[in-house]
Structures are given as structure tokens and as C-alpha cells.
Amino acid sequence: MIREEIPFFNAEKIARSGQCFRWQTVGDDGYTIPAFGKVLRLRQTNPWSIEADCTPNEWKQVWRPYLDLDCDYEAYGASISQQDAYLQAAFQAGWGIRVLHQSLWETMASFIISQNNNIPRIQKSLLTLCGGPEAAFVCPETVAETSEDTLRAAGLGYRAPYLQNAARRYLQDGLSDDLSIGLGEARRYFSSYFGIGPKVADCICLYGLGLKDAFPMDVWVKRILRNHYQGVFPFGQYEGYAGVLQQWMFYYERLLEGRA
DNA sequence: TGCCAGGCTTCAC
DNA sequence: GTGAAGCATGGC
């Protein structure tokens, strides 16, 4: 059992932040977290500490990187302009939300399915595809060989061929979690997939590759930029971590609308 | 019941 | 390059 104090971590908000779709709640303060073929049981014992049921080695090798625990999120928050009342409020509301570093394939598949979709339905489709809440994430080999009709039956609708195509290219191009690539090249590469556009490509860069300059613009974020930034976010002030701010704003906006 | 959803492709202009 | 239509289907 791991017991650790973490200065900036809120499991409940992370689970509701729309970056992962397979976390399950257990009781009031517990979560089962499937990732990288393993399942972690994690409990938030108070606002600054957690318990997790894994070995110290697995904690260090798998879960600390996945939860991005070596990154100083307080410093990101402290850098927010005092003049930016909206972003300050989003930081307060999103306090404890870290940007998960997920497996590349899981991120690709999850966010291909997410397009023009709602979060409960994304979760349901992934549950069906993976075969259970704690099952390993469906692998690209399986998706590549599954019939399009079967994928449609999992609730993917018109996204079924997009996912199948992505699985085949992932395999053909020999992708893996070790992929090392810059943001510009990654955006161009993933946008070249049939069914992946600018938004999903940025989700892959941010959550799957840990490129924190990626800034996924979905309908919520576009609305925020319209209403609070005259349509243009000040990326220049937040070089290297604008994607983290995007995560807090996304969560905050949905919280205000009663959706988080 | 109708609108919406962590958008994208296609086609007209 | 920009804008609108069409897409599947459950959630609210």
C-alpha cells in the first residue's frame, strides 16, 4: 500500500474533467483507475494525500508518470495574470486537476470516439469496446480486425470507420508509447488520419504525448474564448503549459453549467 | 420532443 | 480559404 502526500491533487475533479473516460468511483472517496493494462485502486484520504494499492516500484514506474505527479501545477496557477479574473476563477475551481499522461493508443481511440459526442455516451462505448470496467483497454490489433458493424453496435455510429482506420495506421506506422515528436509535427501527422481533425489531434498531443502546449478547442473552449478573450487566448503568456489552463477552464465552464 | 454533444468530411462557392 | 450540410445516437 502506498500512502503519499501530494500538494496538488483532487481525484474527484480529475475523474470529472473529461480527459479520461474509464475511472470508476468506489464508495465516497475511492476510484478504480485502469491504465497501461493495470488497475489501480486509489483513495483520496484528505485533500492532500492518497492511498494506492500497488507496489512502490509500480507506483514509481507507472502511476506517478500517469498522474503527472512530478510536475509543479501550483507554479502554473501562480503564473496566471492577476488581471485575468476568469482564468483565476478557473484555477480555483480546477484546483487539484492534473493533466494525465495516458497511453497513446487509448488516447487516440477515446478522443476519436469523443467527437460530436457526450461524455456519458463516450464512457458507455468504451465500456462495451473494452469488455468491462476493469478490462485492459481494447488493443489496436483487435479493433483492426473487428468488423465495422460490430464497432457501430458499440455505439460509435459514423465514427466506426475512423477508429478502425486509426488502429490500422497505428500498427502500420509502428506507433508506441515511446513516440517522441514535437507538437507541430504531431499535429500534422495525426490530422492526416481519416477522422482526426485539429481538436482530436490536440487531445492526442496533450493527453497521449504529454505535450502541454497542445490546446484542444472543443465547443466549450471556443465558447470560453468568445465570451472572455475576444476569441484569442493569450498563448504567449503561458508557453509550455497552455493545455493545463485549458483543462481548468473546460472543467470550470462545465461546472458552472452543472455538467461537471 | 427537440437540442446538444471534448468534430470531422464533403461539397459548394 | 471559408461556410454550410450531413453524419449516428444517446443524454438531458
mmCIF file of C-alpha atoms (C1' of nucleotides) in Angstrom:
data_model
loop_
_atom_site.group_PDB
_atom_site.id
_atom_site.type_symbol
_atom_site.label_atom_id
_atom_site.label_comp_id
_atom_site.label_asym_id
_atom_site.label_seq_id
_atom_site.Cartn_x
_atom_site.Cartn_y
_atom_site.Cartn_z
ATOM 1 C CA MET A 1 0.000 0.000 0.000
ATOM 2 C CA ILE A 2 1.270 3.415 -0.991
ATOM 3 C CA ARG A 3 0.481 6.404 1.208
ATOM 4 C CA GLU A 4 1.612 9.700 -0.187
ATOM 5 C CA GLU A 5 1.076 13.388 0.343
ATOM 6 C CA ILE A 6 0.501 15.218 -2.921
ATOM 7 C CA PRO A 7 0.397 19.005 -2.810
ATOM 8 C CA PHE A 8 -1.987 19.384 -5.764
ATOM 9 C CA PHE A 9 -4.342 16.509 -6.430
ATOM 10 C CA ASN A 10 -8.097 16.021 -6.463
ATOM 11 C CA ALA A 11 -9.183 12.623 -7.732
ATOM 12 C CA GLU A 12 -12.859 13.511 -7.946
ATOM 13 C CA LYS A 13 -12.240 16.555 -10.144
ATOM 14 C CA ILE A 14 -9.819 14.642 -12.365
ATOM 15 C CA ALA A 15 -12.434 11.922 -12.830
ATOM 16 C CA ARG A 16 -14.958 14.590 -13.878
ATOM 17 C CA SER A 17 -12.599 16.643 -16.011
ATOM 18 C CA GLY A 18 -13.318 14.980 -19.340
ATOM 19 C CA GLN A 19 -9.766 13.816 -20.044
ATOM 20 C CA CYS A 20 -10.284 10.176 -19.012
ATOM 21 C CA PHE A 21 -13.394 8.061 -19.510
ATOM 22 C CA ARG A 22 -12.783 4.855 -17.567
ATOM 23 C CA TRP A 23 -12.234 5.912 -13.965
ATOM 24 C CA GLN A 24 -14.880 4.332 -11.709
ATOM 25 C CA THR A 25 -15.914 5.607 -8.312
ATOM 26 C CA VAL A 26 -15.832 3.216 -5.355
ATOM 27 C CA GLY A 27 -17.703 4.482 -2.306
ATOM 28 C CA ASP A 28 -17.256 8.129 -1.336
ATOM 29 C CA ASP A 29 -13.564 8.675 -1.922
ATOM 30 C CA GLY A 30 -12.248 5.701 -3.906
ATOM 31 C CA TYR A 31 -11.515 5.099 -7.588
ATOM 32 C CA THR A 32 -10.503 2.206 -9.764
ATOM 33 C CA ILE A 33 -8.200 3.504 -12.437
ATOM 34 C CA PRO A 34 -7.429 1.276 -15.429
ATOM 35 C CA ALA A 35 -4.391 2.305 -17.449
ATOM 36 C CA PHE A 36 -1.478 0.661 -19.224
ATOM 37 C CA GLY A 37 -3.036 -2.772 -18.730
ATOM 38 C CA LYS A 38 -3.122 -2.418 -14.951
ATOM 39 C CA VAL A 39 -5.783 -1.354 -12.477
ATOM 40 C CA LEU A 40 -5.035 0.954 -9.560
ATOM 41 C CA ARG A 41 -7.296 1.315 -6.566
ATOM 42 C CA LEU A 42 -6.796 4.800 -5.221
ATOM 43 C CA ARG A 43 -8.416 6.533 -2.272
ATOM 44 C CA GLN A 44 -8.210 10.219 -1.510
ATOM 45 C CA THR A 45 -7.877 10.201 2.284
ATOM 46 C CA ASN A 46 -7.891 14.000 2.574
ATOM 47 C CA PRO A 47 -7.323 16.979 0.253
ATOM 48 C CA TRP A 48 -3.568 16.496 0.266
ATOM 49 C CA SER A 49 -2.975 12.756 0.480
ATOM 50 C CA ILE A 50 -3.902 9.476 -1.125
ATOM 51 C CA GLU A 51 -3.632 5.720 -0.605
ATOM 52 C CA ALA A 52 -2.992 3.407 -3.530
ATOM 53 C CA ASP A 53 -2.815 -0.381 -3.624
ATOM 54 C CA CYS A 54 0.292 -1.098 -5.654
ATOM 55 C CA THR A 55 3.943 -1.818 -5.107
ATOM 56 C CA PRO A 56 6.411 1.048 -4.680
ATOM 57 C CA ASN A 57 8.023 0.078 -7.955
ATOM 58 C CA GLU A 58 4.743 0.126 -9.897
ATOM 59 C CA TRP A 59 3.820 3.404 -8.261
ATOM 60 C CA LYS A 60 7.073 4.927 -9.425
ATOM 61 C CA GLN A 61 7.186 3.356 -12.895
ATOM 62 C CA VAL A 62 3.526 3.521 -13.909
ATOM 63 C CA TRP A 63 1.266 5.608 -11.738
ATOM 64 C CA ARG A 64 3.390 8.617 -10.826
ATOM 65 C CA PRO A 65 4.080 9.367 -14.506
ATOM 66 C CA TYR A 66 0.438 8.666 -15.449
ATOM 67 C CA LEU A 67 -0.813 11.066 -12.771
ATOM 68 C CA ASP A 68 1.938 13.548 -13.704
ATOM 69 C CA LEU A 69 2.963 13.892 -10.067
ATOM 70 C CA ASP A 70 6.441 15.267 -10.752
ATOM 71 C CA CYS A 71 5.048 18.419 -12.323
ATOM 72 C CA ASP A 72 4.561 21.638 -10.336
ATOM 73 C CA TYR A 73 0.961 22.647 -11.007
ATOM 74 C CA GLU A 74 0.937 25.269 -8.240
ATOM 75 C CA ALA A 75 3.564 27.117 -10.248
ATOM 76 C CA TYR A 76 1.294 27.081 -13.311
ATOM 77 C CA GLY A 77 -1.509 28.535 -11.202
ATOM 78 C CA ALA A 78 0.758 31.155 -9.646
ATOM 79 C CA SER A 79 1.753 32.391 -13.106
ATOM 80 C CA ILE A 80 -1.804 33.335 -14.071
ATOM 81 C CA SER A 81 -2.229 37.046 -14.708
ATOM 82 C CA GLN A 82 -3.891 38.891 -11.818
ATOM 83 C CA GLN A 83 -5.814 40.817 -14.471
ATOM 84 C CA ASP A 84 -7.400 37.622 -15.778
ATOM 85 C CA ALA A 85 -10.303 37.109 -13.387
ATOM 86 C CA TYR A 86 -11.810 34.296 -15.433
ATOM 87 C CA LEU A 87 -8.628 32.222 -15.505
ATOM 88 C CA GLN A 88 -8.041 32.884 -11.797
ATOM 89 C CA ALA A 89 -11.533 31.563 -11.074
ATOM 90 C CA ALA A 90 -10.973 28.557 -13.327
ATOM 91 C CA PHE A 91 -7.762 27.769 -11.448
ATOM 92 C CA GLN A 92 -9.548 27.971 -8.087
ATOM 93 C CA ALA A 93 -12.363 25.733 -9.327
ATOM 94 C CA GLY A 94 -9.948 23.337 -11.017
ATOM 95 C CA TRP A 95 -7.517 23.185 -8.111
ATOM 96 C CA GLY A 96 -6.210 19.628 -7.938
ATOM 97 C CA ILE A 97 -6.737 18.762 -11.612
ATOM 98 C CA ARG A 98 -3.581 17.402 -13.195
ATOM 99 C CA VAL A 99 -3.291 16.501 -16.869
ATOM 100 C CA LEU A 100 -2.969 12.737 -17.100
ATOM 101 C CA HIS A 101 -0.289 11.221 -19.316
ATOM 102 C CA GLN A 102 -2.265 8.361 -20.866
ATOM 103 C CA SER A 103 -1.261 5.668 -23.297
ATOM 104 C CA LEU A 104 -1.078 6.875 -26.882
ATOM 105 C CA TRP A 105 -3.476 4.336 -28.361
ATOM 106 C CA GLU A 106 -6.061 4.735 -25.595
ATOM 107 C CA THR A 107 -5.965 8.492 -26.086
ATOM 108 C CA MET A 108 -6.324 8.200 -29.862
ATOM 109 C CA ALA A 109 -9.261 5.812 -29.619
ATOM 110 C CA SER A 110 -11.025 7.651 -26.797
ATOM 111 C CA PHE A 111 -10.923 11.040 -28.469
ATOM 112 C CA ILE A 112 -11.837 9.753 -31.919
ATOM 113 C CA ILE A 113 -14.974 8.412 -30.256
ATOM 114 C CA SER A 114 -15.463 11.683 -28.364
ATOM 115 C CA GLN A 115 -16.148 13.786 -31.452
ATOM 116 C CA ASN A 116 -19.591 15.389 -31.516
ATOM 117 C CA ASN A 117 -20.498 13.098 -28.631
ATOM 118 C CA ASN A 118 -21.326 13.458 -24.952
ATOM 119 C CA ILE A 119 -19.248 12.136 -22.079
ATOM 120 C CA PRO A 120 -21.705 9.540 -20.687
ATOM 121 C CA ARG A 121 -22.060 8.022 -24.136
ATOM 122 C CA ILE A 122 -18.292 8.012 -24.718
ATOM 123 C CA GLN A 123 -17.908 6.121 -21.438
ATOM 124 C CA LYS A 124 -20.569 3.632 -22.475
ATOM 125 C CA SER A 125 -18.988 2.973 -25.867
ATOM 126 C CA LEU A 126 -15.557 2.402 -24.320
ATOM 127 C CA LEU A 127 -17.046 0.080 -21.709
ATOM 128 C CA THR A 128 -18.568 -2.013 -24.491
ATOM 129 C CA LEU A 129 -15.423 -1.995 -26.645
ATOM 130 C CA CYS A 130 -13.124 -2.949 -23.768
ATOM 131 C CA GLY A 131 -15.477 -5.597 -22.396
ATOM 132 C CA GLY A 132 -15.691 -4.340 -18.827
ATOM 133 C CA PRO A 133 -14.796 -1.518 -16.455
ATOM 134 C CA GLU A 134 -11.516 -3.048 -15.335
ATOM 135 C CA ALA A 135 -10.584 -4.870 -18.531
ATOM 136 C CA ALA A 136 -7.468 -3.792 -20.373
ATOM 137 C CA PHE A 137 -8.144 -1.148 -23.000
ATOM 138 C CA VAL A 138 -9.092 -2.724 -26.323
ATOM 139 C CA CYS A 139 -5.891 -3.064 -28.328
ATOM 140 C CA PRO A 140 -5.380 -1.740 -31.874
ATOM 141 C CA GLU A 141 -4.956 -5.297 -33.213
ATOM 142 C CA THR A 142 -8.460 -6.188 -32.036
ATOM 143 C CA VAL A 143 -10.005 -3.022 -33.424
ATOM 144 C CA ALA A 144 -8.244 -3.502 -36.746
ATOM 145 C CA GLU A 145 -9.799 -6.951 -37.085
ATOM 146 C CA THR A 146 -13.264 -6.124 -35.763
ATOM 147 C CA SER A 147 -15.989 -5.615 -38.338
ATOM 148 C CA GLU A 148 -17.274 -2.116 -38.851
ATOM 149 C CA ASP A 149 -20.773 -3.284 -37.946
ATOM 150 C CA THR A 150 -19.548 -4.547 -34.589
ATOM 151 C CA LEU A 151 -17.915 -1.205 -33.906
ATOM 152 C CA ARG A 152 -21.120 0.569 -34.875
ATOM 153 C CA ALA A 153 -23.009 -1.691 -32.499
ATOM 154 C CA ALA A 154 -20.816 -0.391 -29.678
ATOM 155 C CA GLY A 155 -22.486 2.950 -30.265
ATOM 156 C CA LEU A 156 -19.744 4.513 -32.379
ATOM 157 C CA GLY A 157 -22.062 5.382 -35.256
ATOM 158 C CA TYR A 158 -20.269 7.099 -38.133
ATOM 159 C CA ARG A 159 -17.028 7.115 -36.071
ATOM 160 C CA ALA A 160 -16.600 3.353 -36.540
ATOM 161 C CA PRO A 161 -14.503 3.612 -39.734
ATOM 162 C CA TYR A 162 -12.467 6.422 -38.193
ATOM 163 C CA LEU A 163 -11.460 4.174 -35.291
ATOM 164 C CA GLN A 164 -10.736 1.202 -37.491
ATOM 165 C CA ASN A 165 -8.582 3.284 -39.804
ATOM 166 C CA ALA A 166 -6.669 4.710 -36.833
ATOM 167 C CA ALA A 167 -5.975 1.227 -35.463
ATOM 168 C CA ARG A 168 -4.585 0.074 -38.799
ATOM 169 C CA ARG A 169 -2.354 3.109 -39.199
ATOM 170 C CA TYR A 170 -1.161 2.904 -35.594
ATOM 171 C CA LEU A 171 0.019 -0.627 -36.380
ATOM 172 C CA GLN A 172 1.343 0.137 -39.875
ATOM 173 C CA ASP A 173 3.315 3.142 -38.673
ATOM 174 C CA GLY A 174 4.687 1.209 -35.697
ATOM 175 C CA LEU A 175 3.494 3.712 -33.107
ATOM 176 C CA SER A 176 4.021 3.137 -29.395
ATOM 177 C CA ASP A 177 4.049 4.996 -26.098
ATOM 178 C CA ASP A 178 7.719 5.744 -26.748
ATOM 179 C CA LEU A 179 6.848 8.036 -29.650
ATOM 180 C CA SER A 180 8.972 11.172 -29.395
ATOM 181 C CA ILE A 181 7.765 14.003 -31.602
ATOM 182 C CA GLY A 182 7.284 17.770 -31.452
ATOM 183 C CA LEU A 183 3.908 19.490 -31.311
ATOM 184 C CA GLY A 184 3.881 20.868 -34.844
ATOM 185 C CA GLU A 185 4.851 17.596 -36.449
ATOM 186 C CA ALA A 186 2.477 15.630 -34.208
ATOM 187 C CA ARG A 187 -0.440 17.887 -35.146
ATOM 188 C CA ARG A 188 0.287 17.433 -38.848
ATOM 189 C CA TYR A 189 0.761 13.692 -38.506
ATOM 190 C CA PHE A 190 -2.407 12.912 -36.547
ATOM 191 C CA SER A 191 -4.512 15.356 -38.568
ATOM 192 C CA SER A 192 -3.618 13.307 -41.631
ATOM 193 C CA TYR A 193 -5.697 10.425 -40.246
ATOM 194 C CA PHE A 194 -9.178 9.971 -41.711
ATOM 195 C CA GLY A 195 -11.490 11.191 -38.950
ATOM 196 C CA ILE A 196 -8.951 13.125 -36.898
ATOM 197 C CA GLY A 197 -9.084 16.915 -37.131
ATOM 198 C CA PRO A 198 -7.430 19.741 -35.196
ATOM 199 C CA LYS A 199 -9.295 19.193 -31.937
ATOM 200 C CA VAL A 200 -8.777 15.443 -31.597
ATOM 201 C CA ALA A 201 -5.163 15.817 -32.733
ATOM 202 C CA ASP A 202 -4.554 18.281 -29.899
ATOM 203 C CA CYS A 203 -6.179 15.919 -27.384
ATOM 204 C CA ILE A 204 -3.795 13.195 -28.532
ATOM 205 C CA CYS A 205 -0.834 15.556 -28.198
ATOM 206 C CA LEU A 206 -1.871 16.778 -24.746
ATOM 207 C CA TYR A 207 -3.076 13.589 -23.060
ATOM 208 C CA GLY A 208 -1.251 10.931 -25.050
ATOM 209 C CA LEU A 209 2.114 12.582 -25.664
ATOM 210 C CA GLY A 210 2.292 14.976 -22.719
ATOM 211 C CA LEU A 211 2.780 17.991 -24.999
ATOM 212 C CA LYS A 212 1.345 20.668 -22.710
ATOM 213 C CA ASP A 213 1.347 23.390 -25.356
ATOM 214 C CA ALA A 214 -1.447 21.498 -27.115
ATOM 215 C CA PHE A 215 -4.761 23.293 -26.580
ATOM 216 C CA PRO A 216 -7.833 21.300 -27.645
ATOM 217 C CA MET A 217 -10.617 23.618 -28.751
ATOM 218 C CA ASP A 218 -13.990 21.964 -28.459
ATOM 219 C CA VAL A 219 -17.364 23.701 -28.323
ATOM 220 C CA TRP A 220 -16.867 24.578 -24.631
ATOM 221 C CA VAL A 221 -13.418 26.104 -25.031
ATOM 222 C CA LYS A 222 -14.494 28.025 -28.143
ATOM 223 C CA ARG A 223 -17.376 29.463 -26.143
ATOM 224 C CA ILE A 224 -14.974 30.495 -23.353
ATOM 225 C CA LEU A 225 -12.649 32.222 -25.813
ATOM 226 C CA ARG A 226 -15.595 34.066 -27.384
ATOM 227 C CA ASN A 227 -17.030 35.215 -24.084
ATOM 228 C CA HIS A 228 -13.852 36.035 -22.151
ATOM 229 C CA TYR A 229 -10.961 36.536 -24.591
ATOM 230 C CA GLN A 230 -12.457 38.186 -27.703
ATOM 231 C CA GLY A 231 -11.768 34.891 -29.420
ATOM 232 C CA VAL A 232 -7.996 34.859 -28.852
ATOM 233 C CA PHE A 233 -6.318 33.163 -25.901
ATOM 234 C CA PRO A 234 -3.019 34.789 -24.732
ATOM 235 C CA PHE A 235 -0.838 31.780 -25.529
ATOM 236 C CA GLY A 236 2.307 33.909 -25.395
ATOM 237 C CA GLN A 237 1.935 34.387 -21.643
ATOM 238 C CA TYR A 238 1.629 30.683 -20.951
ATOM 239 C CA GLU A 239 4.145 28.992 -23.184
ATOM 240 C CA GLY A 240 4.712 25.352 -22.288
ATOM 241 C CA TYR A 241 1.508 24.711 -20.353
ATOM 242 C CA ALA A 242 -1.498 26.389 -22.036
ATOM 243 C CA GLY A 243 -3.071 22.935 -22.277
ATOM 244 C CA VAL A 244 -3.197 22.711 -18.489
ATOM 245 C CA LEU A 245 -5.040 26.020 -18.314
ATOM 246 C CA GLN A 246 -7.398 24.727 -20.990
ATOM 247 C CA GLN A 247 -8.179 21.784 -18.710
ATOM 248 C CA TRP A 248 -9.062 24.019 -15.773
ATOM 249 C CA MET A 249 -11.201 26.283 -17.969
ATOM 250 C CA PHE A 250 -13.026 23.322 -19.518
ATOM 251 C CA TYR A 251 -13.797 21.932 -16.062
ATOM 252 C CA TYR A 252 -14.840 25.325 -14.678
ATOM 253 C CA GLU A 253 -17.166 26.146 -17.566
ATOM 254 C CA ARG A 254 -18.892 22.780 -17.301
ATOM 255 C CA LEU A 255 -19.108 23.168 -13.522
ATOM 256 C CA LEU A 256 -20.910 26.500 -13.982
ATOM 257 C CA GLU A 257 -23.358 24.740 -16.305
ATOM 258 C CA GLY A 258 -23.904 21.892 -13.846
ATOM 259 C CA ARG A 259 -22.141 19.361 -16.093
ATOM 260 C CA ALA A 260 -19.072 18.520 -14.007
ATOM 261 C "C1'" DT B 1 -39.722 16.382 -28.183
ATOM 262 C "C1'" DG B 2 -36.030 18.869 -29.746
ATOM 263 C "C1'" DC B 3 -31.461 20.348 -28.913
ATOM 264 C "C1'" DC B 4 -26.911 19.125 -27.919
ATOM 265 C "C1'" DA B 5 -22.577 16.678 -27.588
ATOM 266 C "C1'" DG B 6 -14.498 17.387 -25.752
ATOM 267 C "C1'" DG B 7 -15.893 17.398 -34.616
ATOM 268 C "C1'" DC B 8 -14.959 15.717 -38.946
ATOM 269 C "C1'" DT B 9 -15.600 15.021 -44.052
ATOM 270 C "C1'" DT B 10 -17.523 16.616 -48.058
ATOM 271 C "C1'" DC B 11 -19.061 19.875 -51.203
ATOM 272 C "C1'" DA B 12 -20.344 24.458 -52.899
ATOM 273 C "C1'" DC B 13 -18.607 28.958 -53.543
ATOM 274 C "C1'" DG C 1 -9.820 29.676 -47.815
ATOM 275 C "C1'" DT C 2 -14.491 29.923 -45.773
ATOM 276 C "C1'" DG C 3 -19.230 28.228 -44.794
ATOM 277 C "C1'" DA C 4 -22.905 25.071 -44.563
ATOM 278 C "C1'" DA C 5 -24.840 20.362 -44.729
ATOM 279 C "C1'" DG C 6 -24.712 15.691 -43.184
ATOM 280 C "C1'" DC C 7 -23.472 12.402 -40.050
ATOM 281 C "C1'" DA C 8 -25.395 8.285 -35.592
ATOM 282 C "C1'" DT C 9 -27.329 8.218 -31.485
ATOM 283 C "C1'" DG C 10 -27.977 8.638 -26.506
ATOM 284 C "C1'" DG C 11 -28.231 12.300 -22.788
ATOM 285 C "C1'" DC C 12 -30.760 15.881 -20.928
#
